[in-house]
Short mmCIF file of C-alpha atoms and ligand atoms in Angstrom, two decimals:
data_model
loop_
_atom_site.label_atom_id
_atom_site.label_comp_id
_atom_site.label_asym_id
_atom_site.label_seq_id
_atom_site.Cartn_x
_atom_site.Cartn_y
_atom_site.Cartn_z
CA UNK A 1 36.26 271.94 -110.65
CA UNK A 2 33.16 270.57 -108.90
CA UNK A 3 33.24 267.18 -107.39
CA UNK A 4 30.73 264.76 -108.65
CA UNK A 5 28.36 263.57 -106.02
CA UNK A 6 29.45 259.88 -104.91
CA UNK A 7 26.53 257.49 -105.76
CA UNK A 8 26.83 253.84 -106.74
CA UNK A 9 28.15 253.71 -110.23
CA UNK A 10 29.65 251.25 -112.83
CA UNK A 11 32.51 251.98 -115.26
CA UNK A 12 32.72 250.02 -118.45
CA UNK A 13 36.29 250.08 -119.45
CA UNK A 14 39.31 248.11 -120.05
CA UNK A 15 41.06 247.67 -116.93
CA UNK A 16 44.97 247.23 -116.51
CA UNK A 17 46.69 246.72 -113.31
CA UNK A 18 49.35 244.58 -111.56
CA UNK A 19 47.86 242.81 -108.37
CA UNK A 20 51.06 240.74 -108.34
CA UNK A 21 54.48 242.43 -108.89
CA UNK A 22 55.56 241.50 -112.38
CA UNK A 23 52.40 240.34 -113.45
CA UNK A 24 49.90 242.46 -115.58
CA UNK A 25 46.29 241.67 -115.59
CA UNK A 26 44.16 243.06 -118.46
CA UNK A 27 40.27 242.77 -118.19
CA UNK A 28 38.83 243.89 -121.63
CA UNK A 29 35.58 245.95 -121.31
CA UNK A 30 35.43 245.10 -117.56
CA UNK A 31 32.26 246.27 -115.73
CA UNK A 32 33.63 247.79 -112.35
CA UNK A 33 30.77 248.37 -109.88
CA UNK A 34 31.54 250.94 -107.00
CA UNK A 35 29.76 251.91 -104.03
CA UNK A 36 28.92 255.26 -102.79
CA UNK A 37 31.59 254.74 -100.16
CA UNK A 38 34.10 254.44 -102.79
CA UNK A 39 34.64 250.76 -102.40
CA UNK A 40 34.69 248.40 -105.50
CA UNK A 41 31.67 245.95 -105.21
CA UNK A 42 32.44 243.74 -108.14
CA UNK A 43 34.31 243.39 -111.39
CA UNK A 44 32.37 241.58 -114.02
CA UNK A 45 34.32 240.32 -116.89
CA UNK A 46 32.79 240.75 -120.44
CA UNK A 47 32.09 237.21 -120.82
CA UNK A 48 29.96 236.98 -117.45
CA UNK A 49 26.32 236.53 -117.79
CA UNK A 50 25.70 239.17 -115.25
CA UNK A 51 27.90 241.85 -117.14
CA UNK A 52 25.17 242.86 -119.67
CA UNK A 53 22.39 242.86 -117.24
CA UNK A 54 24.18 244.84 -114.79
CA UNK A 55 25.40 247.39 -117.51
CA UNK A 56 21.82 248.06 -118.51
CA UNK A 57 20.56 248.49 -114.89
CA UNK A 58 23.46 251.21 -114.19
CA UNK A 59 22.68 252.80 -117.79
CA UNK A 60 19.10 253.07 -117.05
CA UNK A 61 19.76 254.87 -113.63
CA UNK A 62 22.27 257.17 -115.67
CA UNK A 63 25.03 255.75 -113.72
CA UNK A 64 27.18 253.95 -116.23
CA UNK A 65 30.53 255.61 -117.26
CA UNK A 66 31.68 254.23 -120.45
CA UNK A 67 35.20 254.59 -122.10
CA UNK A 68 36.22 253.44 -125.46
CA UNK A 69 39.08 252.31 -127.74
CA UNK A 70 42.57 253.28 -126.58
CA UNK A 71 41.34 254.26 -123.20
CA UNK A 72 42.41 252.34 -120.18
CA UNK A 73 41.46 252.50 -116.69
CA UNK A 74 44.40 252.14 -114.33
CA UNK A 75 44.82 252.47 -110.66
CA UNK A 76 45.72 255.83 -109.51
CA UNK A 77 49.27 256.68 -108.64
CA UNK A 78 50.73 256.69 -105.10
CA UNK A 79 53.25 259.21 -104.12
CA UNK A 80 54.83 258.15 -100.93
CA UNK A 81 56.99 261.12 -100.33
CA UNK A 82 56.14 264.79 -101.19
CA UNK A 83 57.38 267.92 -99.30
CA UNK A 84 54.16 270.11 -99.98
CA UNK A 85 55.82 273.53 -99.07
CA UNK A 86 58.54 272.93 -101.49
CA UNK A 87 56.16 273.02 -104.66
CA UNK A 88 57.37 276.63 -105.42
CA UNK A 89 60.79 275.34 -105.64
CA UNK A 90 60.04 272.59 -108.13
CA UNK A 91 62.56 272.52 -110.95
CA UNK A 92 65.23 274.90 -109.46
CA UNK A 93 67.82 275.01 -106.66
CA UNK A 94 69.38 271.58 -107.53
CA UNK A 95 73.03 272.67 -107.23
CA UNK A 96 74.02 272.16 -103.58
CA UNK A 97 74.57 268.86 -101.57
CA UNK A 98 71.56 268.04 -99.15
CA UNK A 99 72.90 269.62 -96.03
CA UNK A 100 73.68 273.03 -97.96
CA UNK A 101 70.34 272.92 -99.84
CA UNK A 102 68.37 272.76 -96.77
CA UNK A 103 70.00 275.73 -95.20
CA UNK A 104 70.30 277.84 -98.20
CA UNK A 105 66.81 277.29 -99.98
CA UNK A 106 64.64 275.02 -98.12
CA UNK A 107 64.37 275.96 -94.70
CA UNK A 108 63.99 279.80 -95.82
CA UNK A 109 61.03 278.66 -98.02
CA UNK A 110 59.37 276.51 -95.57
CA UNK A 111 59.58 279.33 -93.01
CA UNK A 112 57.12 281.27 -95.35
CA UNK A 113 54.28 278.94 -94.35
CA UNK A 114 53.79 280.78 -91.12
CA UNK A 115 51.53 282.95 -93.58
CA UNK A 116 48.47 281.08 -93.97
CA UNK A 117 47.36 283.09 -97.37
CA UNK A 118 50.59 282.05 -98.96
CA UNK A 119 50.04 278.30 -97.58
CA UNK A 120 46.49 278.30 -99.05
CA UNK A 121 47.51 279.48 -102.49
CA UNK A 122 50.49 277.17 -102.85
CA UNK A 123 48.65 273.98 -101.33
CA UNK A 124 45.68 274.71 -103.60
CA UNK A 125 47.93 274.48 -106.60
CA UNK A 126 49.91 271.61 -105.48
CA UNK A 127 46.87 269.33 -104.79
CA UNK A 128 45.40 270.21 -108.06
CA UNK A 129 48.74 269.69 -109.96
CA UNK A 130 49.31 266.26 -108.52
CA UNK A 131 45.83 265.01 -109.03
CA UNK A 132 46.18 266.03 -112.78
CA UNK A 133 49.31 263.91 -112.87
CA UNK A 134 47.23 260.92 -111.62
CA UNK A 135 48.34 260.99 -107.87
CA UNK A 136 45.41 259.84 -105.99
CA UNK A 137 47.24 259.14 -102.77
CA UNK A 138 50.02 261.30 -101.53
CA UNK A 139 52.16 261.22 -98.37
CA UNK A 140 52.83 264.78 -97.30
CA UNK A 141 55.29 266.36 -95.40
CA UNK A 142 53.98 269.82 -94.44
CA UNK A 143 56.10 272.50 -92.35
CA UNK A 144 56.14 272.98 -88.59
CA UNK A 145 53.20 275.45 -88.69
CA UNK A 146 50.01 273.65 -87.34
CA UNK A 147 47.56 276.14 -89.23
CA UNK A 148 49.18 275.73 -92.40
CA UNK A 149 49.51 272.04 -92.05
CA UNK A 150 45.63 272.05 -91.11
CA UNK A 151 44.99 273.96 -94.36
CA UNK A 152 46.60 271.28 -96.34
CA UNK A 153 44.51 268.51 -94.66
CA UNK A 154 41.40 270.86 -95.38
CA UNK A 155 42.19 271.25 -99.25
CA UNK A 156 42.94 267.44 -99.41
CA UNK A 157 39.54 266.65 -97.83
CA UNK A 158 37.65 269.24 -99.94
CA UNK A 159 39.11 268.15 -103.15
CA UNK A 160 39.12 264.23 -102.38
CA UNK A 161 42.77 263.43 -102.72
CA UNK A 162 43.67 260.57 -100.33
CA UNK A 163 46.49 261.79 -98.12
CA UNK A 164 48.88 260.97 -95.28
CA UNK A 165 49.87 264.25 -93.88
CA UNK A 166 52.51 265.38 -91.15
CA UNK A 167 53.12 268.42 -89.29
CA UNK A 168 57.03 268.36 -89.54
CA UNK A 169 59.07 268.11 -86.15
CA UNK A 170 62.37 269.61 -85.97
CA UNK A 171 64.24 270.96 -82.83
CA UNK A 172 67.93 270.33 -83.16
CA UNK A 173 69.54 273.69 -82.52
CA UNK A 174 72.59 272.64 -84.39
CA UNK A 175 70.91 271.60 -87.54
CA UNK A 176 67.75 273.84 -87.53
CA UNK A 177 68.18 277.53 -87.83
CA UNK A 178 66.52 279.76 -85.00
CA UNK A 179 63.78 281.07 -87.50
CA UNK A 180 62.54 277.73 -88.49
CA UNK A 181 62.59 275.14 -85.45
CA UNK A 182 60.53 274.00 -82.74
CA UNK A 183 61.18 275.74 -79.45
CA UNK A 184 61.42 272.47 -77.49
CA UNK A 185 60.50 268.80 -77.69
CA UNK A 186 57.49 269.40 -75.69
CA UNK A 187 55.95 271.82 -78.05
CA UNK A 188 56.71 269.81 -81.18
CA UNK A 189 54.89 266.76 -79.54
CA UNK A 190 51.97 268.86 -78.51
CA UNK A 191 51.49 270.27 -81.91
CA UNK A 192 51.77 266.94 -83.25
CA UNK A 193 49.18 265.58 -81.06
CA UNK A 194 47.05 268.69 -82.06
CA UNK A 195 47.21 267.83 -85.67
CA UNK A 196 46.45 264.16 -85.05
CA UNK A 197 43.25 265.25 -83.26
CA UNK A 198 42.49 267.81 -85.89
CA UNK A 199 42.59 265.35 -88.63
CA UNK A 200 40.86 262.46 -86.89
CA UNK A 201 37.82 264.75 -86.09
CA UNK A 202 37.54 266.63 -89.46
CA UNK A 203 34.23 266.61 -90.74
CA UNK A 204 33.75 264.03 -93.60
CA UNK A 205 36.85 262.05 -92.67
CA UNK A 206 34.89 259.28 -91.09
CA UNK A 207 36.19 256.87 -93.76
CA UNK A 208 39.76 257.98 -93.11
CA UNK A 209 40.55 259.69 -96.46
CA UNK A 210 42.98 261.99 -94.82
CA UNK A 211 45.31 260.21 -92.06
CA UNK A 212 47.77 262.13 -89.76
CA UNK A 213 51.44 261.17 -89.84
CA UNK A 214 54.14 261.66 -86.98
CA UNK A 215 56.80 263.49 -88.83
CA UNK A 216 60.44 263.74 -87.40
CA UNK A 217 62.03 265.41 -90.21
CA UNK A 218 64.97 263.26 -90.10
CA UNK A 219 67.30 262.33 -87.19
CA UNK A 220 69.92 265.16 -87.75
CA UNK A 221 67.10 267.70 -87.17
CA UNK A 222 65.74 266.35 -83.96
CA UNK A 223 66.92 265.84 -80.44
CA UNK A 224 66.93 262.21 -78.95
CA UNK A 225 64.19 263.49 -76.72
CA UNK A 226 61.92 264.64 -79.40
CA UNK A 227 62.55 261.38 -81.27
CA UNK A 228 61.62 259.34 -77.98
CA UNK A 229 58.44 261.24 -77.57
CA UNK A 230 57.58 260.88 -81.17
CA UNK A 231 58.04 257.19 -80.84
CA UNK A 232 55.85 256.81 -77.87
CA UNK A 233 53.21 258.83 -79.59
CA UNK A 234 53.43 256.60 -82.55
CA UNK A 235 52.66 253.59 -80.20
CA UNK A 236 49.96 255.37 -78.25
CA UNK A 237 47.94 256.61 -81.53
CA UNK A 238 48.85 254.10 -84.10
CA UNK A 239 49.52 256.76 -86.59
CA UNK A 240 51.79 256.51 -89.53
CA UNK A 241 55.32 257.78 -89.13
CA UNK A 242 57.36 259.34 -91.93
CA UNK A 243 60.87 260.45 -91.88
CA UNK A 244 64.09 260.31 -94.00
CA UNK A 245 66.55 257.42 -93.66
CA UNK A 246 70.14 256.95 -94.83
CA UNK A 247 69.75 259.47 -97.76
CA UNK A 248 73.25 260.62 -98.54
CA UNK A 249 76.71 259.93 -97.57
CA UNK A 250 76.60 262.94 -95.14
CA UNK A 251 73.17 262.21 -93.49
CA UNK A 252 74.15 258.51 -93.13
CA UNK A 253 77.58 259.47 -91.59
CA UNK A 254 75.98 262.18 -89.34
CA UNK A 255 73.69 259.71 -87.72
CA UNK A 256 76.42 257.08 -87.45
CA UNK A 257 78.74 259.43 -85.64
CA UNK A 258 75.99 260.88 -83.40
CA UNK A 259 73.96 257.73 -82.46
CA UNK A 260 76.60 255.22 -82.97
CA UNK A 261 74.29 253.31 -85.21
CA UNK A 262 72.53 253.52 -88.47
CA UNK A 263 69.36 255.42 -89.03
CA UNK A 264 67.36 252.37 -89.23
CA UNK A 265 68.65 250.92 -85.89
CA UNK A 266 68.38 254.46 -84.22
CA UNK A 267 64.63 254.96 -85.56
CA UNK A 268 64.04 251.36 -84.24
CA UNK A 269 65.34 252.45 -80.92
CA UNK A 270 63.17 255.33 -80.64
CA UNK A 271 60.26 253.35 -81.33
CA UNK A 272 59.59 254.83 -84.66
CA UNK A 273 59.92 251.81 -86.91
CA UNK A 274 56.76 250.07 -87.48
CA UNK A 275 54.17 248.60 -90.16
CA UNK A 276 53.21 252.11 -90.52
CA UNK A 277 56.48 253.59 -90.99
CA UNK A 278 57.53 255.15 -94.16
CA UNK A 279 61.18 255.62 -94.80
CA UNK A 280 62.20 257.98 -97.57
CA UNK A 281 65.04 256.80 -99.54
CA UNK A 282 66.98 254.27 -97.66
CA UNK A 283 69.99 254.32 -100.19
CA UNK A 284 72.80 253.21 -97.65
CA UNK A 285 70.99 250.77 -95.78
CA UNK A 286 73.16 247.61 -94.94
CA UNK A 287 72.12 244.10 -94.53
CA UNK A 288 71.15 244.58 -90.73
CA UNK A 289 69.03 247.60 -91.65
CA UNK A 290 67.18 245.45 -94.40
CA UNK A 291 66.44 242.58 -91.93
CA UNK A 292 65.21 245.11 -89.39
CA UNK A 293 63.05 247.05 -91.78
CA UNK A 294 61.77 243.71 -93.07
CA UNK A 295 60.89 242.48 -89.59
CA UNK A 296 59.12 245.43 -88.55
CA UNK A 297 57.21 245.63 -92.10
CA UNK A 298 58.07 249.31 -92.46
CA UNK A 299 58.15 250.73 -96.12
CA UNK A 300 60.51 252.58 -98.22
CA UNK A 301 59.67 255.29 -100.51
CA UNK A 302 61.96 255.05 -103.34
CA UNK A 303 62.67 258.52 -104.88
CA UNK A 304 64.85 257.98 -107.88
CA UNK A 305 64.87 261.55 -109.40
CA UNK A 306 65.65 263.26 -106.05
CA UNK A 307 68.47 260.61 -105.47
CA UNK A 308 70.35 261.87 -108.71
CA UNK A 309 70.81 265.25 -106.95
CA UNK A 310 71.17 264.45 -103.50
CA UNK A 311 71.82 260.93 -102.53
CA UNK A 312 75.36 260.20 -103.88
CA UNK A 313 74.17 256.64 -104.76
CA UNK A 314 71.41 254.46 -106.36
CA UNK A 315 69.18 252.51 -104.25
CA UNK A 316 69.79 248.77 -104.15
CA UNK A 317 65.89 248.33 -105.13
CA UNK A 318 66.08 244.95 -106.46
CA UNK A 319 68.03 243.81 -103.41
CA UNK A 320 65.36 245.19 -101.07
CA UNK A 321 62.63 243.57 -103.11
CA UNK A 322 64.18 240.27 -103.07
CA UNK A 323 64.54 240.62 -99.25
CA UNK A 324 60.64 241.04 -98.92
CA UNK A 325 61.03 245.00 -97.96
CA UNK A 326 57.80 246.79 -98.79
CA UNK A 327 58.76 249.60 -101.50
CA UNK A 328 56.78 252.20 -103.27
CA UNK A 329 57.74 255.41 -105.08
CA UNK A 330 58.15 258.98 -104.08
CA UNK A 331 58.51 262.33 -106.09
CA UNK A 332 60.23 263.98 -103.09
CA UNK A 333 59.16 267.33 -104.47
CA UNK A 334 61.30 269.44 -104.80
CA UNK A 335 64.37 267.42 -104.45
CA UNK A 336 62.96 265.67 -107.24
CA UNK A 337 62.01 267.90 -110.09
CA UNK A 338 59.09 266.27 -111.32
CA UNK A 339 55.51 266.07 -109.79
CA UNK A 340 54.73 262.99 -111.87
CA UNK A 341 54.91 259.42 -110.36
CA UNK A 342 55.18 257.93 -113.87
CA UNK A 343 58.10 259.92 -114.47
CA UNK A 344 59.63 258.52 -111.30
CA UNK A 345 58.52 255.17 -112.23
CA UNK A 346 60.57 255.39 -115.76
CA UNK A 347 63.44 256.95 -113.75
CA UNK A 348 63.37 254.00 -111.16
CA UNK A 349 63.75 251.62 -114.34
CA UNK A 350 66.67 253.85 -115.59
CA UNK A 351 68.37 254.19 -112.23
CA UNK A 352 68.29 250.30 -111.85
CA UNK A 353 69.72 249.79 -115.13
CA UNK A 354 72.43 252.20 -114.48
CA UNK A 355 73.15 250.34 -111.16
CA UNK A 356 73.29 246.95 -113.09
CA UNK A 357 75.66 248.23 -115.86
CA UNK A 358 77.79 250.65 -113.61
CA UNK A 359 78.32 254.05 -114.82
CA UNK A 360 82.06 254.75 -115.01
CA UNK A 361 83.31 253.72 -118.47
CA UNK A 362 86.99 253.87 -117.31
CA UNK A 363 86.32 250.99 -114.94
CA UNK A 364 86.62 247.42 -116.15
CA UNK A 365 83.16 246.19 -117.15
CA UNK A 366 83.02 243.34 -114.43
CA UNK A 367 84.09 245.81 -111.72
CA UNK A 368 81.66 248.60 -112.47
CA UNK A 369 78.49 246.45 -112.74
CA UNK A 370 75.96 245.28 -109.97
CA UNK A 371 74.45 242.13 -111.47
CA UNK A 372 70.73 241.49 -111.04
CA UNK A 373 69.86 245.28 -110.07
CA UNK A 374 67.31 246.00 -112.86
CA UNK A 375 63.64 246.30 -112.77
CA UNK A 376 61.32 246.58 -115.83
CA UNK A 377 58.53 248.89 -116.77
CA UNK A 378 55.89 246.39 -115.27
CA UNK A 379 57.67 246.30 -111.90
CA UNK A 380 57.98 250.15 -111.84
CA UNK A 381 54.17 250.33 -112.49
CA UNK A 382 53.59 248.03 -109.68
CA UNK A 383 55.76 250.10 -107.45
CA UNK A 384 53.75 253.20 -108.37
CA UNK A 385 50.39 251.62 -107.48
CA UNK A 386 50.04 248.24 -105.66
CA UNK A 387 53.52 248.63 -104.14
CA UNK A 388 52.62 252.01 -102.60
CA UNK A 389 49.25 250.57 -101.31
CA UNK A 390 51.10 247.44 -99.61
CA UNK A 391 53.78 249.62 -98.11
CA UNK A 392 51.27 252.33 -96.65
CA UNK A 393 48.92 249.54 -95.30
CA UNK A 394 45.96 250.99 -97.45
CA UNK A 395 43.53 248.88 -99.80
CA UNK A 396 44.62 250.72 -102.82
CA UNK A 397 46.71 250.34 -106.16
CA UNK A 398 44.74 247.34 -107.24
CA UNK A 399 41.04 246.78 -108.91
CA UNK A 400 39.69 244.23 -106.25
CA UNK A 401 36.47 243.76 -104.45
CA UNK A 402 36.78 245.54 -101.04
CA UNK A 403 39.47 247.85 -102.48
CA UNK A 404 39.02 251.59 -102.91
CA UNK A 405 38.24 252.95 -106.45
CA UNK A 406 41.13 255.20 -107.02
CA UNK A 407 41.73 255.24 -110.62
CA UNK A 408 42.96 257.06 -113.55
CA UNK A 409 41.83 257.03 -117.38
CA UNK A 410 44.82 256.85 -119.59
CA UNK A 411 43.79 258.07 -123.05
CA UNK A 412 46.37 257.08 -125.71
CA UNK A 413 44.51 259.40 -128.28
CA UNK A 414 45.30 262.45 -126.68
CA UNK A 415 47.04 264.60 -129.17
CA UNK A 416 48.82 266.77 -126.74
CA UNK A 417 50.67 263.70 -125.45
CA UNK A 418 53.65 261.59 -126.51
CA UNK A 419 51.99 258.31 -126.29
CA UNK A 420 51.35 256.52 -129.70
CA UNK A 421 49.80 253.11 -129.87
CA UNK A 422 50.04 250.49 -132.63
CA UNK A 423 47.07 248.38 -133.47
CA UNK A 424 49.18 245.18 -133.31
CA UNK A 425 50.47 245.98 -129.91
CA UNK A 426 49.94 243.46 -127.02
CA UNK A 427 48.77 244.97 -123.65
CA UNK A 428 52.05 244.38 -121.91
CA UNK A 429 53.72 246.58 -124.69
CA UNK A 430 50.93 249.13 -124.25
CA UNK A 431 51.77 249.18 -120.50
CA UNK A 432 55.29 249.69 -121.09
CA UNK A 433 54.54 252.76 -123.44
CA UNK A 434 52.25 254.22 -120.66
CA UNK A 435 55.15 253.90 -118.36
CA UNK A 436 57.63 255.32 -120.72
CA UNK A 437 55.46 258.03 -122.59
CA UNK A 438 52.52 258.60 -120.24
CA UNK A 439 51.89 261.75 -118.79
CA UNK A 440 49.53 264.60 -117.55
CA UNK A 441 48.28 265.10 -121.27
CA UNK A 442 47.11 261.40 -121.33
CA UNK A 443 45.42 261.61 -117.80
CA UNK A 444 41.85 262.35 -118.91
CA UNK A 445 39.93 261.55 -115.79
CA UNK A 446 40.93 260.88 -112.13
CA UNK A 447 38.76 259.35 -109.44
CA UNK A 448 39.25 258.93 -105.79
CA UNK A 449 36.87 256.69 -103.80
CA UNK A 450 34.40 257.17 -106.74
CA UNK A 451 34.46 260.74 -106.75
CA UNK A 452 35.78 262.37 -110.00
CA UNK A 453 38.64 264.70 -108.99
CA UNK A 454 40.22 265.72 -112.22
CA UNK A 455 39.02 265.71 -115.83
CA UNK A 456 40.02 267.55 -119.00
CA UNK A 457 38.49 268.18 -122.41
CA UNK A 458 36.41 265.79 -124.67
N1 LIG B 1 66.17 265.48 -95.33
C1 LIG B 1 65.67 266.41 -94.51
N2 LIG B 1 64.88 267.15 -95.04
C2 LIG B 1 64.77 266.83 -96.39
C3 LIG B 1 63.98 267.29 -97.26
O1 LIG B 1 63.32 268.52 -97.18
N3 LIG B 1 64.39 266.78 -98.64
C4 LIG B 1 65.19 265.80 -98.70
N4 LIG B 1 65.25 265.33 -99.87
N5 LIG B 1 65.70 265.21 -97.81
C5 LIG B 1 65.66 265.88 -96.61
FE1 LIG B 2 62.44 264.30 -98.73
#
């Protein structure tokens, strides 16, 4: 699909978003004005005297995009944790614990990306697939191959998907197989540096659509020396950092045994915990970890679907949010079997409800439950949009002057979708239905920084 050329444009459509967690704002027939740089310049309400005049001005220049009844302009979705090379594995290989899954399925698959032709075809399909699901920003792990990781950055750039991308670093001889590991901490650091330089000087990337991330796979895959080097590189470059943190019983225990402290404390000691850090999972973080993550203002990528298969527990999401930790959602493709952040949003609600009620019916009710754990659909939507933006420290996820116009048009009339609206429904009920029933079939148009990056049929 060809990208539309970015020009100043206005969108006349009912806007729905959650600028504040738990609060839905609906602006009926809003006129959203967007600059050629992709930044929102103004949002005129229907009743504003300027709205009509501005709409006419944009219409006369053929730059007015109008949507109708049962169509809603929502912020694009933010996926804070995707393993790009695992796309071919989506929906299978979910039968082993994490540490065995990595060795049996995942490392052999990731090693294939030494082949750049394979990387090109998989990454093309992945980026197109995520855009079609409304994911306007993705935080990607690639593999340890520099050329294939550059290809992923090129594709995101060409197709205008906002992305934070990391060349994976992993050198530990005990945990990484000989066919898929960095030969030394020095090489891993040098290639990470090379990737950062590549992204920062990509043609067309002056606005920072694509950002590099320092990506130690997780502590078990990395030597102390590599983690120290990457911590110093993070300080030097100010780049994002992504890694896994306290994901499963095994992983949490492994780090405790090796480092004598939790993942969070160890990462902090290596200089890897900052405002730009994204910790995938964090299921087993304790009170001290929560305080540290909060103090460093790092973010957690909550991956509710993946957690079902690999984590052994449910994230205490409500507790983290109450403690002021930045949280967003991650698909964790392919440990999570869905490419849809809406799907992950509903599973975040479901997981929180299971945590609150408890799951073992043979346990007495008061023993099995964990009160005050639930989140609702509105909060899940906030996590999928604005929450992700805050956690990534990017001006996305909300329709607001100065923020990026990353958006999706949800069309409730799509016959292929499951979404059915009733004329008597209130906006808050419509948003609930979008979270519970919305999906690819309803996502008619997708925009990143004022470029249309996906559309289907009339
Ligand atoms: N921990 C280290 N690598 C991985 C991975 O690829 N997926 C998940 N879910 N956890 C990991
Ligand atoms: Fe992961």
